[in-house]
Short mmCIF file of C-alpha atoms in Angstrom, two decimals:
data_model
loop_
_atom_site.label_atom_id
_atom_site.label_comp_id
_atom_site.label_asym_id
_atom_site.label_seq_id
_atom_site.Cartn_x
_atom_site.Cartn_y
_atom_site.Cartn_z
CA MET A 27 -6.25 6.76 -2.75
CA ARG A 28 -6.47 5.03 0.61
CA VAL A 29 -4.89 6.49 3.75
CA LEU A 30 -4.27 5.26 7.30
CA LEU A 31 -4.36 8.03 9.92
CA VAL A 32 -3.04 7.19 13.39
CA GLU A 33 -3.79 10.17 15.66
CA ASP A 34 -4.67 10.02 19.35
CA GLU A 35 -6.34 13.45 19.56
CA LYS A 36 -9.84 12.19 18.83
CA PRO A 37 -11.49 15.51 17.85
CA LEU A 38 -8.62 16.24 15.44
CA ALA A 39 -8.65 12.71 14.06
CA ALA A 40 -12.42 12.81 13.48
CA ALA A 41 -12.21 16.22 11.78
CA LEU A 42 -9.37 15.07 9.52
CA GLY A 43 -11.29 11.93 8.65
CA LYS A 44 -14.21 14.03 7.40
CA ILE A 45 -11.87 16.31 5.44
CA PHE A 46 -10.26 13.34 3.71
CA GLU A 47 -13.65 11.93 2.81
CA LYS A 48 -14.74 15.33 1.48
CA ASN A 49 -11.66 15.23 -0.77
CA LYS A 50 -12.62 11.73 -1.96
CA ILE A 51 -9.75 10.04 -0.12
CA LEU A 52 -10.60 6.80 1.66
CA VAL A 53 -9.30 6.90 5.21
CA ASP A 54 -9.07 4.54 8.17
CA VAL A 55 -8.73 6.47 11.44
CA VAL A 56 -7.39 4.92 14.66
CA ASN A 57 -6.36 6.57 17.92
CA ASP A 58 -4.00 3.95 19.34
CA GLY A 59 -0.46 3.05 18.29
CA ILE A 60 -0.89 -0.71 18.64
CA GLU A 61 -4.04 -0.72 16.51
CA GLY A 62 -2.26 1.47 13.99
CA LYS A 63 0.62 -1.02 13.77
CA ILE A 64 -1.81 -3.91 13.24
CA LEU A 65 -3.59 -2.11 10.39
CA SER A 66 -0.29 -1.09 8.79
CA GLU A 67 0.75 -4.75 8.77
CA ASN A 68 -2.50 -6.27 7.56
CA ASP A 69 -3.97 -3.76 5.12
CA VAL A 70 -2.88 -1.96 1.96
CA TYR A 71 -2.50 1.82 2.00
CA ASP A 72 -1.18 4.43 -0.41
CA VAL A 73 -0.05 6.72 2.43
CA ILE A 74 0.24 6.29 6.22
CA ILE A 75 0.05 9.32 8.55
CA LEU A 76 1.53 8.84 12.01
CA ASP A 77 1.38 11.15 14.97
CA ILE A 78 4.63 10.66 16.87
CA MET A 79 3.17 10.67 20.39
CA LEU A 80 0.65 7.82 20.62
CA PRO A 81 -0.63 5.58 23.41
CA GLY A 82 0.51 1.96 23.32
CA MET A 83 3.20 2.47 20.70
CA THR A 84 4.79 5.63 19.33
CA GLY A 85 4.63 6.72 15.72
CA LEU A 86 8.40 6.21 15.41
CA GLU A 87 8.05 2.63 16.64
CA ILE A 88 5.33 1.97 14.05
CA LEU A 89 7.55 3.55 11.39
CA ARG A 90 10.46 1.30 12.35
CA SER A 91 8.21 -1.76 12.26
CA ILE A 92 6.92 -0.89 8.78
CA ARG A 93 10.39 -0.33 7.35
CA GLU A 94 11.86 -3.44 9.00
CA ALA A 95 9.08 -5.43 7.33
CA GLY A 96 10.37 -4.16 3.99
CA LYS A 97 7.32 -2.05 3.15
CA ASN A 98 7.91 1.13 1.18
CA VAL A 99 4.52 2.77 1.65
CA PRO A 100 4.97 6.57 1.92
CA ILE A 101 4.80 7.75 5.55
CA LEU A 102 4.10 11.27 6.81
CA LEU A 103 4.79 12.17 10.45
CA LEU A 104 2.78 14.68 12.47
CA THR A 105 5.12 16.40 14.93
CA ALA A 106 4.93 19.01 17.66
CA LYS A 107 6.45 22.42 16.91
CA ASP A 108 9.73 21.96 18.78
CA ASP A 109 10.36 18.25 18.20
CA THR A 110 13.42 18.71 15.97
CA LYS A 111 15.01 15.52 17.29
CA ASP A 112 11.91 13.47 16.46
CA LYS A 113 11.78 14.95 12.94
CA VAL A 114 15.42 14.04 12.30
CA ASN A 115 15.00 10.57 13.79
CA GLY A 116 11.86 9.97 11.76
CA LEU A 117 13.47 10.99 8.47
CA ASN A 118 16.55 8.88 9.23
CA MET A 119 14.30 5.90 9.97
CA GLY A 120 12.58 6.16 6.61
CA ALA A 121 9.76 8.70 6.91
CA ASP A 122 9.04 10.49 3.63
CA ASP A 123 7.74 13.78 5.00
CA TYR A 124 6.58 15.53 8.16
CA LEU A 125 4.11 18.23 9.06
CA VAL A 126 4.27 20.40 12.18
CA LYS A 127 1.16 20.93 14.32
CA PRO A 128 -0.86 23.06 14.07
CA PHE A 129 -1.13 22.85 10.30
CA VAL A 130 -3.47 24.00 7.56
CA THR A 131 -5.60 21.10 6.38
CA GLU A 132 -5.18 22.09 2.73
CA GLU A 133 -1.43 21.59 3.12
CA LEU A 134 -1.95 18.15 4.64
CA ILE A 135 -4.18 17.10 1.75
CA ALA A 136 -1.64 18.43 -0.77
CA ARG A 137 1.24 16.59 0.89
CA VAL A 138 -0.73 13.35 1.07
CA ARG A 139 -1.66 13.59 -2.62
CA ALA A 140 1.98 14.27 -3.51
CA LEU A 141 3.16 11.26 -1.50
CA GLY A 142 0.47 9.11 -3.09
CA ARG A 143 1.81 10.01 -6.52
CA ARG A 144 5.37 9.15 -5.52
CA PRO A 145 6.55 5.67 -6.54
CA TRP A 146 7.19 3.33 -3.64
CA GLU A 147 10.62 2.68 -5.08
CA VAL A 148 12.54 4.19 -7.97
CA TYR A 149 11.88 1.88 -10.88
CA GLN A 150 13.47 2.25 -14.29
CA ASP A 151 10.84 2.93 -16.95
CA ASN A 152 8.05 2.24 -14.42
CA VAL A 153 8.94 -1.46 -14.26
CA ILE A 154 8.49 -3.42 -11.04
CA HIS A 155 9.89 -6.87 -10.35
CA PHE A 156 9.25 -10.02 -8.36
CA SER A 157 11.26 -13.22 -8.77
CA ASN A 158 11.68 -13.68 -12.55
CA ILE A 159 8.71 -11.55 -13.57
CA SER A 160 8.69 -7.87 -14.55
CA LEU A 161 5.64 -5.66 -15.00
CA ASN A 162 5.54 -2.33 -16.77
CA ILE A 163 2.83 -0.56 -14.80
CA ASN A 164 2.15 1.92 -17.61
CA SER A 165 1.87 -0.43 -20.58
CA GLY A 166 0.68 -3.59 -18.79
CA GLU A 167 3.50 -5.60 -20.35
CA LEU A 168 4.41 -8.66 -18.28
CA TYR A 169 7.75 -10.34 -18.88
CA VAL A 170 8.45 -13.84 -17.60
CA ASP A 171 12.21 -13.88 -18.09
CA GLU A 172 12.32 -12.62 -21.70
CA ILE A 173 8.85 -13.80 -22.75
CA LEU A 174 6.27 -11.04 -23.19
CA ASN A 175 2.64 -11.31 -22.08
CA ARG A 176 0.22 -8.42 -22.47
CA LEU A 177 -2.17 -7.89 -19.57
CA THR A 178 -5.54 -6.19 -19.54
CA ALA A 179 -5.85 -3.07 -17.39
CA LYS A 180 -7.50 -4.98 -14.52
CA GLU A 181 -4.94 -7.81 -14.71
CA ALA A 182 -2.09 -5.29 -14.60
CA GLN A 183 -3.60 -3.44 -11.64
CA LEU A 184 -4.10 -6.70 -9.76
CA LEU A 185 -0.56 -7.95 -10.43
CA GLU A 186 0.86 -4.56 -9.44
CA MET A 187 -1.01 -4.81 -6.14
CA PHE A 188 0.51 -8.24 -5.49
CA ILE A 189 4.05 -7.25 -6.50
CA ARG A 190 3.99 -4.18 -4.27
CA ASN A 191 2.92 -6.36 -1.32
CA PRO A 192 4.89 -9.60 -1.69
CA GLY A 193 4.16 -12.20 0.96
CA MET A 194 1.17 -10.22 2.27
CA ILE A 195 -2.29 -11.77 2.30
CA ILE A 196 -4.65 -9.53 0.34
CA SER A 197 -8.37 -10.13 0.78
CA LYS A 198 -10.98 -10.10 -1.97
CA GLU A 199 -12.56 -7.07 -0.30
CA GLN A 200 -9.28 -5.15 -0.45
CA ILE A 201 -8.87 -6.02 -4.12
CA LEU A 202 -12.45 -4.97 -4.93
CA ASP A 203 -12.03 -1.66 -3.08
CA ARG A 204 -8.70 -0.85 -4.70
CA ILE A 205 -9.27 -1.96 -8.29
CA TRP A 206 -13.01 -1.77 -8.85
CA GLY A 207 -13.74 0.97 -6.30
CA VAL A 208 -15.86 0.98 -3.16
CA GLU A 209 -18.99 2.04 -5.06
CA SER A 210 -18.64 -0.65 -7.73
CA LEU A 211 -21.25 -3.38 -8.08
CA ALA A 212 -18.55 -5.93 -8.90
CA MET A 213 -18.74 -9.15 -6.89
CA GLU A 214 -16.07 -11.32 -5.32
CA ASN A 215 -16.27 -13.77 -8.21
CA SER A 216 -14.84 -10.97 -10.40
CA VAL A 217 -11.69 -11.17 -8.27
CA GLU A 218 -11.63 -14.96 -8.60
CA ILE A 219 -11.89 -14.70 -12.39
CA TYR A 220 -9.01 -12.22 -12.69
CA VAL A 221 -6.83 -14.21 -10.29
CA HIS A 222 -7.48 -17.21 -12.54
CA TYR A 223 -6.43 -15.19 -15.60
CA LEU A 224 -3.23 -14.06 -13.87
CA ARG A 225 -2.35 -17.57 -12.73
CA LYS A 226 -2.49 -18.77 -16.33
CA LYS A 227 -0.12 -16.00 -17.41
CA LEU A 228 2.24 -16.71 -14.51
CA ASP A 229 2.16 -20.46 -15.05
CA SER A 230 5.65 -20.64 -16.58
CA SER A 231 7.18 -18.21 -14.06
CA GLN A 232 8.78 -18.74 -10.67
CA ALA A 233 6.00 -16.72 -9.02
CA TYR A 234 2.54 -17.93 -8.12
CA ILE A 235 -0.60 -16.66 -6.42
CA LYS A 236 -1.57 -18.83 -3.47
CA THR A 237 -5.10 -18.95 -2.06
CA ILE A 238 -5.28 -18.65 1.73
CA ARG A 239 -8.67 -20.12 2.48
CA GLY A 240 -11.02 -17.67 4.15
CA LEU A 241 -8.47 -14.83 4.00
CA GLY A 242 -7.47 -14.03 0.43
CA TYR A 243 -4.44 -14.38 -1.82
CA VAL A 244 -0.68 -13.99 -1.50
CA LEU A 245 2.07 -13.71 -4.12
CA LYS A 246 4.90 -16.15 -3.44
CA GLU A 247 7.96 -17.62 -5.10
CA LYS A 248 8.01 -21.30 -5.97
CA GLU A 249 10.23 -23.41 -3.72
CA ASN A 250 12.22 -24.71 -6.69
CA ALA A 251 12.86 -21.20 -8.02
CA LYS A 252 16.36 -20.57 -9.32
CA PRO A 253 18.55 -18.47 -7.01
#
């Protein structure tokens, strides 16, 4: 699991960062709202934790930006004890949960794990879609219209990552970290090989994986795709 924590109280943020790492949760910690917004736009996270009161840009403004961009990543808000209005506003804007300061760190970890297990959208039979392709994330079955292709575990994980982040450039480093793990000895050419495999299986579909030189890959729909 990979988490983004945006918290301006630096001692608290640093302590939480160590607790996440102790619980084997990868975490990026930033103390500024603008930097938090940039990371939320340009990286891939399983859960985002936002303090509401932040310098540069509030947590609610970051939340609005994420939801307006169409991203369904689970978001947990950290609120002050008496900020009932902010809690209500946050939930109405698309936050998934909130936690009132001060809190017990074990509860934070439990809530983050629960959010990380929650699907980003409610999919029937664990099937996610993009253009005319459908992927069963449990079985690795890829359908292009009605034609079935069976994916390997790594191919299915990679395609799931693309489908959950359509139009977003995903770097080779992000793919390696997410699918192979940060401690893996896999090299970037492993990513290139699996992208090649996926392209062959998507060849007859209306979706394709585009290389953005020097940056990574992005899943897009072909211009001549049927409406």
